PDB file of C-alpha atoms in Angstrom:
ATOM      1  CA  MET P   1     -46.377  16.598  15.974  1.00 56.00           C
ATOM      2  CA  SER P   2     -43.364  14.354  15.747  1.00 65.00           C
ATOM      3  CA  GLU P   3     -39.913  15.806  16.109  1.00 76.00           C
ATOM      4  CA  GLN P   4     -37.628  14.818  13.254  1.00 83.00           C
ATOM      5  CA  GLN P   5     -34.271  13.363  14.279  1.00 84.00           C
ATOM      6  CA  PRO P   6     -31.201  14.751  12.507  1.00 84.00           C
ATOM      7  CA  GLN P   7     -29.681  12.295  10.032  1.00 87.00           C
ATOM      8  CA  LEU P   8     -26.372  10.871  11.201  1.00 86.00           C
ATOM      9  CA  ASP P   9     -23.583  11.336   8.630  1.00 86.00           C
ATOM     10  CA  LEU P  10     -20.929   8.626   9.019  1.00 86.00           C
ATOM     11  CA  SER P  11     -19.319   9.216   5.633  1.00 90.00           C
ATOM     12  CA  GLU P  12     -15.585   9.670   5.223  1.00 91.00           C
ATOM     13  CA  LYS P  13     -14.604  13.242   4.353  1.00 93.00           C
ATOM     14  CA  GLY P  14     -11.913  14.798   2.190  1.00 92.00           C
ATOM     15  CA  ARG P  15     -11.189  17.852   0.038  1.00 92.00           C
ATOM     16  CA  LYS P  16     -10.528  17.998  -3.685  1.00 94.00           C
ATOM     17  CA  ASN P  17      -9.855  21.247  -5.546  1.00 92.00           C
ATOM     18  CA  GLY P  18     -11.045  23.204  -2.516  1.00 92.00           C
ATOM     19  CA  GLN P  19     -14.380  21.370  -2.394  1.00 94.00           C
ATOM     20  CA  ALA P  20     -15.568  19.040   0.346  1.00 92.00           C
ATOM     21  CA  ILE P  21     -15.974  15.435  -0.809  1.00 90.00           C
ATOM     22  CA  SER P  22     -17.364  12.402   0.998  1.00 91.00           C
ATOM     23  CA  LEU P  23     -17.729   8.670   0.562  1.00 90.00           C
ATOM     24  CA  ASP P  24     -19.958   6.456   2.690  1.00 94.00           C
ATOM     25  CA  ARG P  25     -17.806   3.343   2.375  1.00 95.00           C
ATOM     26  CA  ARG P  26     -14.772   1.996   4.192  1.00 95.00           C
ATOM     27  CA  LEU P  27     -12.599  -1.108   4.372  1.00 97.00           C
ATOM     28  CA  PHE P  28     -12.861  -3.203   7.530  1.00 97.00           C
ATOM     29  CA  MET P  29      -9.860  -5.235   8.688  1.00 97.00           C
ATOM     30  CA  GLN P  30      -9.445  -7.916  11.300  1.00 97.00           C
ATOM     31  CA  PHE P  31      -6.144  -9.291  12.517  1.00 96.00           C
ATOM     32  CA  LEU P  32      -6.216 -12.734  14.139  1.00 97.00           C
ATOM     33  CA  ALA P  33      -3.295 -14.710  15.570  1.00 97.00           C
ATOM     34  CA  PHE P  34      -3.006 -18.468  15.977  1.00 98.00           C
ATOM     35  CA  GLY P  35      -0.552 -21.047  17.273  1.00 98.00           C
ATOM     36  CA  ASP P  36       0.109 -24.692  16.458  1.00 98.00           C
ATOM     37  CA  CYS P  37       0.564 -24.184  12.714  1.00 98.00           C
ATOM     38  CA  SER P  38       3.242 -26.463  11.270  1.00 96.00           C
ATOM     39  CA  ASP P  39       2.265 -25.898   7.604  1.00 97.00           C
ATOM     40  CA  THR P  40       0.760 -22.730   6.111  1.00 97.00           C
ATOM     41  CA  GLY P  41      -0.035 -24.419   2.764  1.00 97.00           C
ATOM     42  CA  PRO P  42      -3.481 -25.753   3.747  1.00 98.00           C
ATOM     43  CA  LEU P  43      -4.372 -22.363   5.250  1.00 98.00           C
ATOM     44  CA  MET P  44      -3.510 -20.551   2.011  1.00 96.00           C
ATOM     45  CA  THR P  45      -5.556 -23.080   0.050  1.00 97.00           C
ATOM     46  CA  ALA P  46      -8.549 -22.634   2.367  1.00 97.00           C
ATOM     47  CA  LEU P  47      -8.367 -18.825   2.121  1.00 96.00           C
ATOM     48  CA  THR P  48      -8.147 -18.949  -1.671  1.00 96.00           C
ATOM     49  CA  GLN P  49     -11.025 -21.414  -1.998  1.00 96.00           C
ATOM     50  CA  ALA P  50     -13.196 -19.299   0.319  1.00 96.00           C
ATOM     51  CA  GLY P  51     -12.431 -16.174  -1.723  1.00 96.00           C
ATOM     52  CA  ILE P  52     -11.405 -14.253   1.384  1.00 97.00           C
ATOM     53  CA  GLU P  53      -9.151 -11.251   0.802  1.00 97.00           C
ATOM     54  CA  GLY P  54      -6.209 -10.862   3.123  1.00 94.00           C
ATOM     55  CA  ALA P  55      -2.700 -11.888   4.009  1.00 94.00           C
ATOM     56  CA  LEU P  56      -1.153 -14.649   6.059  1.00 95.00           C
ATOM     57  CA  PHE P  57       1.914 -13.826   8.158  1.00 93.00           C
ATOM     58  CA  VAL P  58       4.340 -16.036  10.070  1.00 93.00           C
ATOM     59  CA  ASP P  59       4.989 -15.012  13.666  1.00 92.00           C
ATOM     60  CA  ILE P  60       8.555 -13.951  14.435  1.00 91.00           C
ATOM     61  CA  ASN P  61       8.055 -14.824  18.134  1.00 92.00           C
ATOM     62  CA  ASP P  62       6.435 -18.248  17.701  1.00 95.00           C
ATOM     63  CA  ALA P  63       7.830 -20.782  15.221  1.00 96.00           C
ATOM     64  CA  GLN P  64       4.357 -22.298  14.895  1.00 98.00           C
ATOM     65  CA  GLY P  65       2.488 -19.010  15.062  1.00 97.00           C
ATOM     66  CA  ILE P  66       0.697 -17.225  12.242  1.00 97.00           C
ATOM     67  CA  GLY P  67      -1.238 -14.018  11.822  1.00 96.00           C
ATOM     68  CA  LEU P  68      -4.184 -13.590   9.491  1.00 97.00           C
ATOM     69  CA  LEU P  69      -5.285 -10.184   8.249  1.00 97.00           C
ATOM     70  CA  VAL P  70      -8.681 -10.171   6.554  1.00 98.00           C
ATOM     71  CA  LEU P  71     -10.049  -7.222   4.556  1.00 98.00           C
ATOM     72  CA  ALA P  72     -13.665  -6.640   3.542  1.00 98.00           C
ATOM     73  CA  GLU P  73     -15.865  -3.715   2.669  1.00 97.00           C
ATOM     74  CA  ASP P  74     -18.880  -5.603   4.005  1.00 97.00           C
ATOM     75  CA  ALA P  75     -18.461  -6.248   7.746  1.00 96.00           C
ATOM     76  CA  GLU P  76     -20.890  -9.181   7.473  1.00 97.00           C
ATOM     77  CA  LEU P  77     -17.977 -11.252   6.129  1.00 98.00           C
ATOM     78  CA  PHE P  78     -16.456 -11.353   9.617  1.00 98.00           C
ATOM     79  CA  VAL P  79     -19.508 -12.931  11.264  1.00 97.00           C
ATOM     80  CA  GLY P  80     -20.460 -15.119   8.292  1.00 97.00           C
ATOM     81  CA  PRO P  81     -18.016 -16.655   5.806  1.00 97.00           C
ATOM     82  CA  LEU P  82     -14.881 -15.908   7.848  1.00 98.00           C
ATOM     83  CA  ARG P  83     -16.374 -17.383  11.013  1.00 98.00           C
ATOM     84  CA  THR P  84     -17.315 -20.528   9.087  1.00 97.00           C
ATOM     85  CA  LEU P  85     -13.792 -20.798   7.653  1.00 97.00           C
ATOM     86  CA  LEU P  86     -12.125 -20.352  11.047  1.00 98.00           C
ATOM     87  CA  ASN P  87     -14.276 -23.005  12.736  1.00 97.00           C
ATOM     88  CA  GLY P  88     -13.453 -25.815  10.334  1.00 93.00           C
ATOM     89  CA  GLY P  89     -10.784 -27.437   8.220  1.00 93.00           C
ATOM     90  CA  ALA P  90      -7.204 -26.232   8.475  1.00 96.00           C
ATOM     91  CA  PHE P  91      -8.030 -23.193  10.616  1.00 98.00           C
ATOM     92  CA  GLY P  92     -10.172 -25.204  13.037  1.00 97.00           C
ATOM     93  CA  ALA P  93      -7.101 -27.190  14.132  1.00 96.00           C
ATOM     94  CA  LEU P  94      -5.171 -24.061  15.182  1.00 98.00           C
ATOM     95  CA  THR P  95      -5.024 -22.562  18.667  1.00 98.00           C
ATOM     96  CA  PRO P  96      -6.444 -19.022  18.660  1.00 98.00           C
ATOM     97  CA  LYS P  97      -4.513 -16.249  20.415  1.00 97.00           C
ATOM     98  CA  PRO P  98      -7.428 -13.875  21.123  1.00 96.00           C
ATOM     99  CA  GLU P  99      -5.248 -11.458  23.092  1.00 93.00           C
ATOM    100  CA  TYR P 100      -3.772 -10.322  19.747  1.00 93.00           C
ATOM    101  CA  THR P 101      -7.060  -9.915  17.874  1.00 94.00           C
ATOM    102  CA  MET P 102      -7.733  -6.446  16.480  1.00 93.00           C
ATOM    103  CA  PHE P 103     -10.613  -5.087  14.415  1.00 94.00           C
ATOM    104  CA  GLY P 104     -10.486  -1.765  12.645  1.00 92.00           C
ATOM    105  CA  ARG P 105     -11.359   0.153   9.537  1.00 93.00           C
ATOM    106  CA  THR P 106      -9.858   2.616   7.141  1.00 93.00           C
ATOM    107  CA  TYR P 107     -10.703   6.249   7.753  1.00 91.00           C
ATOM    108  CA  THR P 108      -9.886   9.714   6.530  1.00 91.00           C
ATOM    109  CA  ILE P 109      -8.639  12.706   8.461  1.00 86.00           C
ATOM    110  CA  GLY P 110     -10.418  15.184   6.208  1.00 89.00           C
ATOM    111  CA  TYR P 111      -7.752  16.509   3.854  1.00 89.00           C
ATOM    112  CA  GLU P 112      -7.458  13.559   1.429  1.00 94.00           C
ATOM    113  CA  SER P 113      -8.228  14.379  -2.212  1.00 95.00           C
ATOM    114  CA  ASP P 114      -8.764  10.783  -3.420  1.00 96.00           C
ATOM    115  CA  LEU P 115     -10.969   8.840  -1.033  1.00 96.00           C
ATOM    116  CA  GLU P 116     -10.949   5.603  -3.082  1.00 96.00           C
ATOM    117  CA  GLU P 117      -7.129   5.599  -3.005  1.00 96.00           C
ATOM    118  CA  THR P 118      -6.977   6.362   0.714  1.00 95.00           C
ATOM    119  CA  LEU P 119      -9.717   4.000   1.885  1.00 96.00           C
ATOM    120  CA  PHE P 120      -9.335   1.060  -0.504  1.00 97.00           C
ATOM    121  CA  THR P 121      -6.508   1.050  -3.046  1.00 97.00           C
ATOM    122  CA  ARG P 122      -3.559   1.977  -0.816  1.00 94.00           C
ATOM    123  CA  PRO P 123      -4.400  -0.439   2.045  1.00 94.00           C
ATOM    124  CA  ARG P 124      -5.014  -3.312  -0.366  1.00 96.00           C
ATOM    125  CA  THR P 125      -1.788  -2.567  -2.265  1.00 94.00           C
ATOM    126  CA  LYS P 126       0.252  -2.561   0.954  1.00 91.00           C
ATOM    127  CA  VAL P 127      -1.278  -5.800   2.236  1.00 91.00           C
ATOM    128  CA  ALA P 128      -0.822  -7.612  -1.093  1.00 90.00           C
ATOM    129  CA  ASN P 129       2.759  -6.427  -1.731  1.00 91.00           C
ATOM    130  CA  PRO P 130       5.030  -9.508  -1.586  1.00 88.00           C
ATOM    131  CA  ASP P 131       8.087  -7.264  -1.130  1.00 88.00           C
ATOM    132  CA  LEU P 132       6.829  -6.214   2.310  1.00 82.00           C
ATOM    133  CA  GLN P 133       8.037  -9.171   4.326  1.00 75.00           C
ATOM    134  CA  TRP P 134       7.075  -7.874   7.761  1.00 76.00           C
ATOM    135  CA  ALA P 135       4.376  -5.890   9.494  1.00 77.00           C
ATOM    136  CA  VAL P 136       3.984  -4.227  12.864  1.00 72.00           C
ATOM    137  CA  TRP P 137       0.521  -4.418  14.412  1.00 69.00           C
ATOM    138  CA  TYR P 138      -0.417  -2.104  17.209  1.00 65.00           C
ATOM    139  CA  PRO P 139      -3.817  -1.127  18.545  1.00 63.00           C
ATOM    140  CA  LEU P 140      -4.921   2.491  18.533  1.00 62.00           C
ATOM    141  CA  ARG P 141      -7.201   3.110  21.481  1.00 62.00           C
ATOM    142  CA  ARG P 142      -8.516   6.555  22.079  1.00 62.00           C
ATOM    143  CA  VAL P 143     -10.013   7.705  25.323  1.00 66.00           C
ATOM    144  CA  LYS P 144     -13.697   8.566  25.122  1.00 72.00           C
ATOM    145  CA  SER P 145     -12.897  12.231  25.638  1.00 79.00           C
ATOM    146  CA  PHE P 146     -11.231  12.304  22.191  1.00 76.00           C
ATOM    147  CA  GLU P 147     -14.611  12.874  20.548  1.00 77.00           C
ATOM    148  CA  THR P 148     -15.245  15.909  22.747  1.00 84.00           C
ATOM    149  CA  LEU P 149     -11.996  17.635  21.745  1.00 84.00           C
ATOM    150  CA  PRO P 150     -12.235  20.589  19.370  1.00 88.00           C
ATOM    151  CA  GLU P 151     -11.810  19.539  15.726  1.00 84.00           C
ATOM    152  CA  GLU P 152      -8.361  21.167  15.526  1.00 87.00           C
ATOM    153  CA  GLU P 153      -7.139  19.131  18.545  1.00 86.00           C
ATOM    154  CA  GLN P 154      -8.547  15.935  17.034  1.00 83.00           C
ATOM    155  CA  ARG P 155      -6.648  16.645  13.810  1.00 82.00           C
ATOM    156  CA  LYS P 156      -3.441  17.152  15.807  1.00 85.00           C
ATOM    157  CA  VAL P 157      -3.854  13.789  17.578  1.00 82.00           C
ATOM    158  CA  LEU P 158      -4.692  12.037  14.301  1.00 78.00           C
ATOM    159  CA  GLY P 159      -1.715  13.730  12.633  1.00 81.00           C
ATOM    160  CA  GLU P 160       0.620  12.399  15.324  1.00 81.00           C
ATOM    161  CA  HIS P 161      -0.829   8.924  14.850  1.00 75.00           C
ATOM    162  CA  GLY P 162      -0.416   9.273  11.077  1.00 75.00           C
ATOM    163  CA  GLY P 163       3.219  10.320  11.541  1.00 78.00           C
ATOM    164  CA  ILE P 164       3.953   7.112  13.431  1.00 77.00           C
ATOM    165  CA  GLY P 165       2.324   5.069  10.672  1.00 71.00           C
ATOM    166  CA  MET P 166       4.242   6.946   7.977  1.00 72.00           C
ATOM    167  CA  ALA P 167       7.546   6.282   9.752  1.00 76.00           C
ATOM    168  CA  PHE P 168       6.836   2.542   9.716  1.00 68.00           C
ATOM    169  CA  GLY P 169       5.608   2.796   6.121  1.00 67.00           C
ATOM    170  CA  ARG P 170       8.853   4.408   4.961  1.00 70.00           C
ATOM    171  CA  ALA P 171      10.760   1.544   6.564  1.00 67.00           C
ATOM    172  CA  GLY P 172       8.960  -0.939   4.323  1.00 57.00           C
TER     173      GLY P 172
END
């Protein structure tokens, strides 16, 4: 007899009208920083031609620095088309700043009533909003013991993290 393994559920959870809802999709994001950029025009052209969704930022601390935020539902983009773009043309001439690289994804805390809005629409709207002229990037690193905390404690930690994000969001 073979023992059947339990199926792993990685879907994002929420609640709508008192009912549990879930969605097994998420938006992946990668932030990359570069130096030695004297003209962002060719970079914008390359991104547009490649059909890569994201935003290009200038670096307040480096007059020739830029930041690139790329969004994709399919994580394969980051090891395929994006990698190809970064290794050639306008991006290939830049100096990477790997110490600033971050990779993450959208997620739910469990109370959201509209998972599409939370996981896809809202992040894309924020990134594409030309009125938001600045962004603050900070890594969220949890200790491994986070996953062993009771669910209520995890929600408290995530709520605190969300509060920080909301404070920055209200500022623009």
